[in-house]
PDB file of C-alpha atoms and ligand atoms in Angstrom:
ATOM      1  CA  UNK A  13      13.619 -10.255  -9.819  1.00 67.00           C
ATOM      2  CA  UNK A  14      17.164  -9.961 -11.464  1.00 78.00           C
ATOM      3  CA  UNK A  15      17.985 -13.629 -12.114  1.00 88.00           C
ATOM      4  CA  UNK A  16      21.885 -14.238 -13.176  1.00 93.00           C
ATOM      5  CA  UNK A  17      21.944 -16.806 -15.851  1.00 93.00           C
ATOM      6  CA  UNK A  18      23.474 -18.727 -13.886  1.00 94.00           C
ATOM      7  CA  UNK A  19      20.361 -18.827 -11.378  1.00 94.00           C
ATOM      8  CA  UNK A  20      18.559 -19.247 -14.641  1.00 93.00           C
ATOM      9  CA  UNK A  21      19.606 -22.173 -15.257  1.00 94.00           C
ATOM     10  CA  UNK A  22      19.321 -23.977 -11.953  1.00 95.00           C
ATOM     11  CA  UNK A  23      15.961 -22.442 -12.374  1.00 93.00           C
ATOM     12  CA  UNK A  24      15.692 -24.576 -15.660  1.00 92.00           C
ATOM     13  CA  UNK A  25      17.596 -27.486 -14.504  1.00 94.00           C
ATOM     14  CA  UNK A  26      15.066 -27.820 -11.498  1.00 92.00           C
ATOM     15  CA  UNK A  27      11.822 -26.684 -13.455  1.00 92.00           C
ATOM     16  CA  UNK A  28      12.242 -30.595 -16.027  1.00 91.00           C
ATOM     17  CA  UNK A  29      14.319 -32.906 -14.007  1.00 92.00           C
ATOM     18  CA  UNK A  30      12.996 -31.798  -9.761  1.00 87.00           C
ATOM     19  CA  UNK A  31      13.021 -33.406  -7.711  1.00 92.00           C
ATOM     20  CA  UNK A  32      16.990 -32.791  -7.193  1.00 94.00           C
ATOM     21  CA  UNK A  33      19.793 -32.587  -5.448  1.00 93.00           C
ATOM     22  CA  UNK A  34      21.932 -30.432  -5.948  1.00 93.00           C
ATOM     23  CA  UNK A  35      24.653 -32.765  -5.222  1.00 92.00           C
ATOM     24  CA  UNK A  36      23.036 -33.374  -8.957  1.00 93.00           C
ATOM     25  CA  UNK A  37      22.636 -30.119 -10.128  1.00 95.00           C
ATOM     26  CA  UNK A  38      26.325 -29.220  -9.242  1.00 94.00           C
ATOM     27  CA  UNK A  39      27.460 -31.724 -12.232  1.00 94.00           C
ATOM     28  CA  UNK A  40      25.381 -30.876 -14.209  1.00 94.00           C
ATOM     29  CA  UNK A  41      26.895 -27.048 -14.299  1.00 94.00           C
ATOM     30  CA  UNK A  42      29.905 -28.860 -13.284  1.00 94.00           C
ATOM     31  CA  UNK A  43      30.409 -26.461 -10.428  1.00 93.00           C
ATOM     32  CA  UNK A  44      31.092 -27.802  -6.383  1.00 93.00           C
ATOM     33  CA  UNK A  45      28.549 -27.341  -4.566  1.00 92.00           C
ATOM     34  CA  UNK A  46      30.115 -24.819  -3.156  1.00 94.00           C
ATOM     35  CA  UNK A  47      29.048 -22.923  -5.325  1.00 94.00           C
ATOM     36  CA  UNK A  48      25.454 -23.640  -6.152  1.00 94.00           C
ATOM     37  CA  UNK A  49      24.930 -23.042  -2.212  1.00 94.00           C
ATOM     38  CA  UNK A  50      24.203 -19.060  -2.304  1.00 94.00           C
ATOM     39  CA  UNK A  51      22.291 -19.925  -6.034  1.00 94.00           C
ATOM     40  CA  UNK A  52      19.990 -21.975  -4.211  1.00 94.00           C
ATOM     41  CA  UNK A  53      19.222 -20.131  -1.285  1.00 93.00           C
ATOM     42  CA  UNK A  54      18.174 -17.587  -3.403  1.00 91.00           C
ATOM     43  CA  UNK A  55      15.942 -18.923  -5.350  1.00 92.00           C
ATOM     44  CA  UNK A  56      14.419 -20.474  -2.341  1.00 91.00           C
ATOM     45  CA  UNK A  57      14.348 -17.381   0.046  1.00 87.00           C
ATOM     46  CA  UNK A  58      12.586 -16.138  -3.134  1.00 85.00           C
ATOM     47  CA  UNK A  59       9.982 -18.401  -2.749  1.00 85.00           C
ATOM     48  CA  UNK A  60      11.064 -19.890  -6.971  1.00 88.00           C
ATOM     49  CA  UNK A  61      12.274 -22.868  -5.438  1.00 92.00           C
ATOM     50  CA  UNK A  62      11.238 -25.457  -2.894  1.00 91.00           C
ATOM     51  CA  UNK A  63      13.846 -27.557  -0.949  1.00 91.00           C
ATOM     52  CA  UNK A  64      13.060 -30.973   0.998  1.00 88.00           C
ATOM     53  CA  UNK A  65      14.851 -32.676   3.218  1.00 86.00           C
ATOM     54  CA  UNK A  66      16.666 -36.496   1.318  1.00 84.00           C
ATOM     55  CA  UNK A  67      14.082 -35.327  -1.754  1.00 87.00           C
ATOM     56  CA  UNK A  68      16.100 -32.271  -2.814  1.00 91.00           C
ATOM     57  CA  UNK A  69      15.550 -29.727  -4.749  1.00 93.00           C
ATOM     58  CA  UNK A  70      11.524 -28.411  -7.407  1.00 90.00           C
ATOM     59  CA  UNK A  71      10.058 -25.877  -8.201  1.00 90.00           C
ATOM     60  CA  UNK A  72       7.982 -24.722  -6.064  1.00 84.00           C
ATOM     61  CA  UNK A  73       5.304 -23.751  -9.674  1.00 81.00           C
ATOM     62  CA  UNK A  74       5.302 -19.565  -9.251  1.00 76.00           C
ATOM     63  CA  UNK A  75       6.225 -16.629 -10.968  1.00 73.00           C
ATOM     64  CA  UNK A  76       8.055 -13.824  -9.857  1.00 71.00           C
ATOM     65  CA  UNK A  77       5.834 -11.854 -10.254  1.00 74.00           C
ATOM     66  CA  UNK A  78       2.807 -14.022  -8.364  1.00 74.00           C
ATOM     67  CA  UNK A  79       5.829 -14.349  -5.779  1.00 73.00           C
ATOM     68  CA  UNK A  80       5.665  -9.513  -5.561  1.00 75.00           C
ATOM     69  CA  UNK A  81       1.916 -10.062  -6.057  1.00 79.00           C
ATOM     70  CA  UNK A  82       1.106 -12.173  -2.440  1.00 78.00           C
ATOM     71  CA  UNK A  83       4.333 -10.607  -0.597  1.00 78.00           C
ATOM     72  CA  UNK A  84       2.282  -7.105  -0.918  1.00 81.00           C
ATOM     73  CA  UNK A  85      -1.385  -8.745  -0.202  1.00 84.00           C
ATOM     74  CA  UNK A  86       0.298  -9.241   2.700  1.00 89.00           C
ATOM     75  CA  UNK A  87       0.916  -5.870   3.891  1.00 94.00           C
ATOM     76  CA  UNK A  88      -2.314  -4.018   5.697  1.00 96.00           C
ATOM     77  CA  UNK A  89      -3.023  -0.436   5.487  1.00 97.00           C
ATOM     78  CA  UNK A  90      -2.659  -0.350   9.371  1.00 97.00           C
ATOM     79  CA  UNK A  91       1.351  -1.262   8.840  1.00 96.00           C
ATOM     80  CA  UNK A  92       1.765   1.980   6.792  1.00 96.00           C
ATOM     81  CA  UNK A  93      -0.848   4.360   7.395  1.00 97.00           C
ATOM     82  CA  UNK A  94       0.021   7.928   8.363  1.00 97.00           C
ATOM     83  CA  UNK A  95      -1.327  10.188  10.774  1.00 97.00           C
ATOM     84  CA  UNK A  96      -4.479  11.906   9.489  1.00 97.00           C
ATOM     85  CA  UNK A  97      -5.333  15.916   9.330  1.00 98.00           C
ATOM     86  CA  UNK A  98      -7.927  17.097  10.589  1.00 98.00           C
ATOM     87  CA  UNK A  99      -9.958  20.056  11.200  1.00 98.00           C
ATOM     88  CA  UNK A 100     -13.839  20.304  12.316  1.00 98.00           C
ATOM     89  CA  UNK A 101     -16.088  21.268   9.980  1.00 97.00           C
ATOM     90  CA  UNK A 102     -16.981  24.831  11.292  1.00 97.00           C
ATOM     91  CA  UNK A 103     -13.429  26.408  10.379  1.00 98.00           C
ATOM     92  CA  UNK A 104     -13.121  29.186   8.364  1.00 98.00           C
ATOM     93  CA  UNK A 105     -11.286  28.200   5.143  1.00 98.00           C
ATOM     94  CA  UNK A 106      -8.734  30.300   5.568  1.00 98.00           C
ATOM     95  CA  UNK A 107      -8.009  28.927   8.394  1.00 98.00           C
ATOM     96  CA  UNK A 108      -7.631  25.163   6.875  1.00 98.00           C
ATOM     97  CA  UNK A 109      -5.659  26.508   4.230  1.00 97.00           C
ATOM     98  CA  UNK A 110      -3.730  27.932   6.695  1.00 98.00           C
ATOM     99  CA  UNK A 111      -3.175  24.259   8.520  1.00 98.00           C
ATOM    100  CA  UNK A 112      -2.820  22.525   4.841  1.00 97.00           C
ATOM    101  CA  UNK A 113       1.092  24.926   4.058  1.00 97.00           C
ATOM    102  CA  UNK A 114       1.411  24.510   8.318  1.00 97.00           C
ATOM    103  CA  UNK A 115       0.966  20.055   8.524  1.00 97.00           C
ATOM    104  CA  UNK A 116       2.794  19.966   5.274  1.00 96.00           C
ATOM    105  CA  UNK A 117      -0.194  17.231   3.648  1.00 96.00           C
ATOM    106  CA  UNK A 118      -2.025  17.553   0.012  1.00 96.00           C
ATOM    107  CA  UNK A 119      -5.196  16.409   1.143  1.00 98.00           C
ATOM    108  CA  UNK A 120      -8.035  17.673   4.455  1.00 98.00           C
ATOM    109  CA  UNK A 121      -9.987  15.280   6.457  1.00 98.00           C
ATOM    110  CA  UNK A 122     -13.500  17.040   8.422  1.00 98.00           C
ATOM    111  CA  UNK A 123     -14.826  16.152  11.379  1.00 98.00           C
ATOM    112  CA  UNK A 124     -17.515  17.372  13.547  1.00 96.00           C
ATOM    113  CA  UNK A 125     -18.463  18.017  16.980  1.00 94.00           C
ATOM    114  CA  UNK A 126     -18.100  14.436  18.138  1.00 93.00           C
ATOM    115  CA  UNK A 127     -15.139  13.614  15.977  1.00 94.00           C
ATOM    116  CA  UNK A 128     -16.725  11.749  13.215  1.00 96.00           C
ATOM    117  CA  UNK A 129     -15.892  11.826   9.542  1.00 98.00           C
ATOM    118  CA  UNK A 130     -17.616  14.252   7.536  1.00 98.00           C
ATOM    119  CA  UNK A 131     -16.099  14.679   4.508  1.00 98.00           C
ATOM    120  CA  UNK A 132     -12.506  15.817   2.862  1.00 98.00           C
ATOM    121  CA  UNK A 133     -10.714  18.732   1.334  1.00 98.00           C
ATOM    122  CA  UNK A 134      -8.331  18.606  -1.303  1.00 98.00           C
ATOM    123  CA  UNK A 135      -5.465  21.667  -2.928  1.00 97.00           C
ATOM    124  CA  UNK A 136      -7.871  21.639  -6.398  1.00 96.00           C
ATOM    125  CA  UNK A 137     -10.998  22.602  -3.386  1.00 97.00           C
ATOM    126  CA  UNK A 138      -9.102  25.239  -1.996  1.00 96.00           C
ATOM    127  CA  UNK A 139      -8.111  27.012  -4.985  1.00 96.00           C
ATOM    128  CA  UNK A 140     -11.538  26.990  -6.305  1.00 95.00           C
ATOM    129  CA  UNK A 141     -13.184  28.518  -3.652  1.00 95.00           C
ATOM    130  CA  UNK A 142      -9.670  31.213  -3.887  1.00 93.00           C
ATOM    131  CA  UNK A 143     -10.370  32.328  -7.575  1.00 94.00           C
ATOM    132  CA  UNK A 144     -14.527  32.440  -6.425  1.00 89.00           C
ATOM    133  CA  UNK A 145     -12.997  35.386  -4.567  1.00 86.00           C
ATOM    134  CA  UNK A 146     -14.894  34.605  -1.293  1.00 91.00           C
ATOM    135  CA  UNK A 147     -14.497  35.477   2.408  1.00 95.00           C
ATOM    136  CA  UNK A 148     -12.373  32.774   2.906  1.00 97.00           C
ATOM    137  CA  UNK A 149     -12.312  34.096   7.266  1.00 97.00           C
ATOM    138  CA  UNK A 150     -16.335  33.671   6.525  1.00 97.00           C
ATOM    139  CA  UNK A 151     -16.739  30.548   4.674  1.00 97.00           C
ATOM    140  CA  UNK A 152     -16.776  27.265   6.783  1.00 98.00           C
ATOM    141  CA  UNK A 153     -14.649  24.103   5.731  1.00 98.00           C
ATOM    142  CA  UNK A 154     -17.891  22.677   5.740  1.00 96.00           C
ATOM    143  CA  UNK A 155     -19.124  24.519   2.716  1.00 96.00           C
ATOM    144  CA  UNK A 156     -16.352  23.258  -0.170  1.00 97.00           C
ATOM    145  CA  UNK A 157     -15.461  19.555   1.499  1.00 98.00           C
ATOM    146  CA  UNK A 158     -16.478  17.032  -1.200  1.00 98.00           C
ATOM    147  CA  UNK A 159     -19.058  15.565   1.744  1.00 97.00           C
ATOM    148  CA  UNK A 160     -20.377  11.522   3.402  1.00 97.00           C
ATOM    149  CA  UNK A 161     -21.611   9.748   1.922  1.00 96.00           C
ATOM    150  CA  UNK A 162     -19.131  10.478  -0.963  1.00 97.00           C
ATOM    151  CA  UNK A 163     -15.604   9.873   0.266  1.00 98.00           C
ATOM    152  CA  UNK A 164     -13.943   7.201  -0.007  1.00 98.00           C
ATOM    153  CA  UNK A 165     -12.368   5.268   3.181  1.00 98.00           C
ATOM    154  CA  UNK A 166     -10.416   2.353   3.873  1.00 98.00           C
ATOM    155  CA  UNK A 167     -10.876   0.230   6.768  1.00 98.00           C
ATOM    156  CA  UNK A 168      -7.389  -0.642   8.936  1.00 98.00           C
ATOM    157  CA  UNK A 169      -7.476  -4.360   8.780  1.00 97.00           C
ATOM    158  CA  UNK A 170      -8.058  -4.645   4.799  1.00 96.00           C
ATOM    159  CA  UNK A 171      -5.193  -4.871   2.560  1.00 95.00           C
ATOM    160  CA  UNK A 172      -2.563  -1.534   0.912  1.00 95.00           C
ATOM    161  CA  UNK A 173      -3.609  -3.646  -1.911  1.00 93.00           C
ATOM    162  CA  UNK A 174      -7.515  -3.822  -1.596  1.00 95.00           C
ATOM    163  CA  UNK A 175      -7.611   0.466  -0.691  1.00 97.00           C
ATOM    164  CA  UNK A 176      -4.643   1.665  -3.913  1.00 96.00           C
ATOM    165  CA  UNK A 177      -7.389   0.255  -5.993  1.00 95.00           C
ATOM    166  CA  UNK A 178      -9.677   3.054  -4.711  1.00 97.00           C
ATOM    167  CA  UNK A 179      -7.454   5.155  -4.469  1.00 97.00           C
ATOM    168  CA  UNK A 180      -7.320   4.646  -8.213  1.00 96.00           C
ATOM    169  CA  UNK A 181     -11.180   3.802  -9.130  1.00 97.00           C
ATOM    170  CA  UNK A 182     -11.736   7.321  -7.627  1.00 97.00           C
ATOM    171  CA  UNK A 183      -8.777   9.760  -8.590  1.00 97.00           C
ATOM    172  CA  UNK A 184      -8.313  10.971  -5.241  1.00 98.00           C
ATOM    173  CA  UNK A 185      -4.927  11.358  -3.535  1.00 97.00           C
ATOM    174  CA  UNK A 186      -5.469   9.616  -0.389  1.00 98.00           C
ATOM    175  CA  UNK A 187      -8.044   8.017   1.840  1.00 98.00           C
ATOM    176  CA  UNK A 188      -8.726   8.279   5.307  1.00 98.00           C
ATOM    177  CA  UNK A 189      -8.312   5.294   7.813  1.00 98.00           C
ATOM    178  CA  UNK A 190     -11.006   4.972   9.393  1.00 98.00           C
ATOM    179  CA  UNK A 191     -13.669   2.608  12.111  1.00 98.00           C
ATOM    180  CA  UNK A 192     -16.862   2.777  12.647  1.00 97.00           C
ATOM    181  CA  UNK A 193     -18.827   4.239  15.747  1.00 95.00           C
ATOM    182  CA  UNK A 194     -22.387   4.454  16.828  1.00 90.00           C
ATOM    183  CA  UNK A 195     -23.348   7.373  16.277  1.00 82.00           C
ATOM    184  CA  UNK A 196     -27.279   9.336  17.063  1.00 82.00           C
ATOM    185  CA  UNK A 197     -29.903   6.772  17.099  1.00 86.00           C
ATOM    186  CA  UNK A 198     -27.706   3.334  16.227  1.00 87.00           C
ATOM    187  CA  UNK A 199     -26.591   5.058  12.450  1.00 91.00           C
ATOM    188  CA  UNK A 200     -22.776   4.536  11.857  1.00 95.00           C
ATOM    189  CA  UNK A 201     -20.800   6.572  11.107  1.00 96.00           C
ATOM    190  CA  UNK A 202     -16.857   7.415  11.746  1.00 97.00           C
ATOM    191  CA  UNK A 203     -14.129   8.096  13.514  1.00 97.00           C
ATOM    192  CA  UNK A 204     -10.331   9.296  11.907  1.00 98.00           C
ATOM    193  CA  UNK A 205      -7.093   7.182  12.173  1.00 98.00           C
ATOM    194  CA  UNK A 206      -4.934   7.206   9.489  1.00 98.00           C
ATOM    195  CA  UNK A 207      -4.827   8.541   6.032  1.00 98.00           C
ATOM    196  CA  UNK A 208      -3.043   6.054   3.279  1.00 98.00           C
ATOM    197  CA  UNK A 209      -2.049   8.592   1.201  1.00 97.00           C
ATOM    198  CA  UNK A 210      -0.135   7.905  -3.119  1.00 97.00           C
ATOM    199  CA  UNK A 211       3.188   8.770  -0.654  1.00 96.00           C
ATOM    200  CA  UNK A 212       2.568   5.574   1.383  1.00 96.00           C
ATOM    201  CA  UNK A 213       1.930   3.722  -1.802  1.00 95.00           C
ATOM    202  CA  UNK A 214       4.938   5.443  -2.783  1.00 95.00           C
ATOM    203  CA  UNK A 215       6.728   4.949   0.112  1.00 94.00           C
ATOM    204  CA  UNK A 216       6.044   1.336   0.755  1.00 93.00           C
ATOM    205  CA  UNK A 217       6.962  -0.154  -2.985  1.00 89.00           C
ATOM    206  CA  UNK A 218      10.356   1.517  -2.740  1.00 90.00           C
ATOM    207  CA  UNK A 219      10.421  -0.083   0.028  1.00 87.00           C
ATOM    208  CA  UNK A 220       9.030  -3.538  -1.744  1.00 83.00           C
ATOM    209  CA  UNK A 221      11.618  -2.461  -4.521  1.00 79.00           C
ATOM    210  CA  UNK A 222      14.755  -3.107  -2.083  1.00 80.00           C
ATOM    211  CA  UNK A 223      14.172  -5.512  -0.988  1.00 67.00           C
ATOM    212  CA  UNK A 224      13.329  -5.336   2.545  1.00 51.00           C
TER     213      UNK A 224
HETATM  214  P1  ADP B  16      -6.879  17.571  -6.105  1.00 53.74           P
HETATM  215  O1  ADP B  16      -7.623  18.300  -5.721  1.00 53.74           O
HETATM  216  O2  ADP B  16      -5.461  17.456  -5.405  1.00 53.74           O
HETATM  217  O3  ADP B  16      -5.895  16.971  -7.608  1.00 53.74           O
HETATM  218  P2  ADP B  16      -7.906  14.891  -5.223  1.00 53.74           P
HETATM  219  O4  ADP B  16      -6.898  13.788  -6.935  1.00 53.74           O
HETATM  220  O5  ADP B  16      -7.374  13.690  -3.513  1.00 53.74           O
HETATM  221  O6  ADP B  16      -6.808  16.214  -5.244  1.00 53.74           O
HETATM  222  O7  ADP B  16      -8.748  15.658  -5.096  1.00 53.74           O
HETATM  223  C1  ADP B  16      -9.745  15.464  -6.690  1.00 53.74           C
HETATM  224  C2  ADP B  16     -11.431  15.556  -5.809  1.00 53.74           C
HETATM  225  O8  ADP B  16     -11.576  14.773  -5.161  1.00 53.74           O
HETATM  226  C3  ADP B  16     -11.573  16.672  -4.710  1.00 53.74           C
HETATM  227  O9  ADP B  16     -12.594  17.933  -5.566  1.00 53.74           O
HETATM  228  C4  ADP B  16     -11.810  16.200  -3.573  1.00 53.74           C
HETATM  229  O10 ADP B  16     -12.598  16.806  -1.947  1.00 53.74           O
HETATM  230  C5  ADP B  16     -12.351  15.387  -3.850  1.00 53.74           C
HETATM  231  N1  ADP B  16     -11.376  13.514  -2.832  1.00 53.74           N
HETATM  232  C6  ADP B  16     -10.646  13.798  -2.287  1.00 53.74           C
HETATM  233  N2  ADP B  16      -9.820  12.709  -1.213  1.00 53.74           N
HETATM  234  C7  ADP B  16     -11.115  11.924  -1.042  1.00 53.74           C
HETATM  235  C8  ADP B  16     -12.095  10.631  -0.665  1.00 53.74           C
HETATM  236  N3  ADP B  16     -11.130  10.137  -0.264  1.00 53.74           N
HETATM  237  N4  ADP B  16     -13.202  10.239  -1.579  1.00 53.74           N
HETATM  238  C9  ADP B  16     -13.979  11.301  -1.955  1.00 53.74           C
HETATM  239  N5  ADP B  16     -13.460  12.466  -2.511  1.00 53.74           N
HETATM  240  C10 ADP B  16     -12.551  13.045  -2.563  1.00 53.74           C
END
């Protein structure tokens, strides 16, 4: 967060002397209270200062970085996820490639007949089989995919920050957003309810940067 010279001065005064009234700050800066009002409003809204009636302003003790972190950790995966693009595991690799182009995504999620997550296919997986020279019409995508349980997933209720750490640690472009459901014999299976990609994160980054 960029502060003006005057806002930085106000912050210094409040840090050193708070709680302090706006009249006292104005006096020290040789300004009127009216001139200071927008600056005090910005510093309070940004969470750097706190104001108490009849007591005055005091420093919140939070650094701008900590405030950004707090705001970031409030955003849930479910708030920013995109629509998932899924294909059945018996779909041909040729058809999966066409889907990837038509849907304009870099990652496809593979499900079985019951709609349960089986795996993930990325662009590089498809490039690899293309150079392999196999008959793509006959090769099911289920053979090409990275399969469960090796798929990194995200929960709609977890924070974007937690899920983003998983994107980074697994070095992948997207995570299927899933909800656990009962599978055969009581086993846990996953229903795909969304897609969290690096693009979602970049979009959120831009929004936070704009101060929205
Ligand atoms: P790209 O192929 O475009 O580099 P990724 O980096 O996402 O895309 O994929 C790299 C490898 O990781 C591929 O083999 C892919 O199948 C696998 N992969 C992609 N997403 C996931 C995920 N969420 N969990 C586990 N593996 C994944």
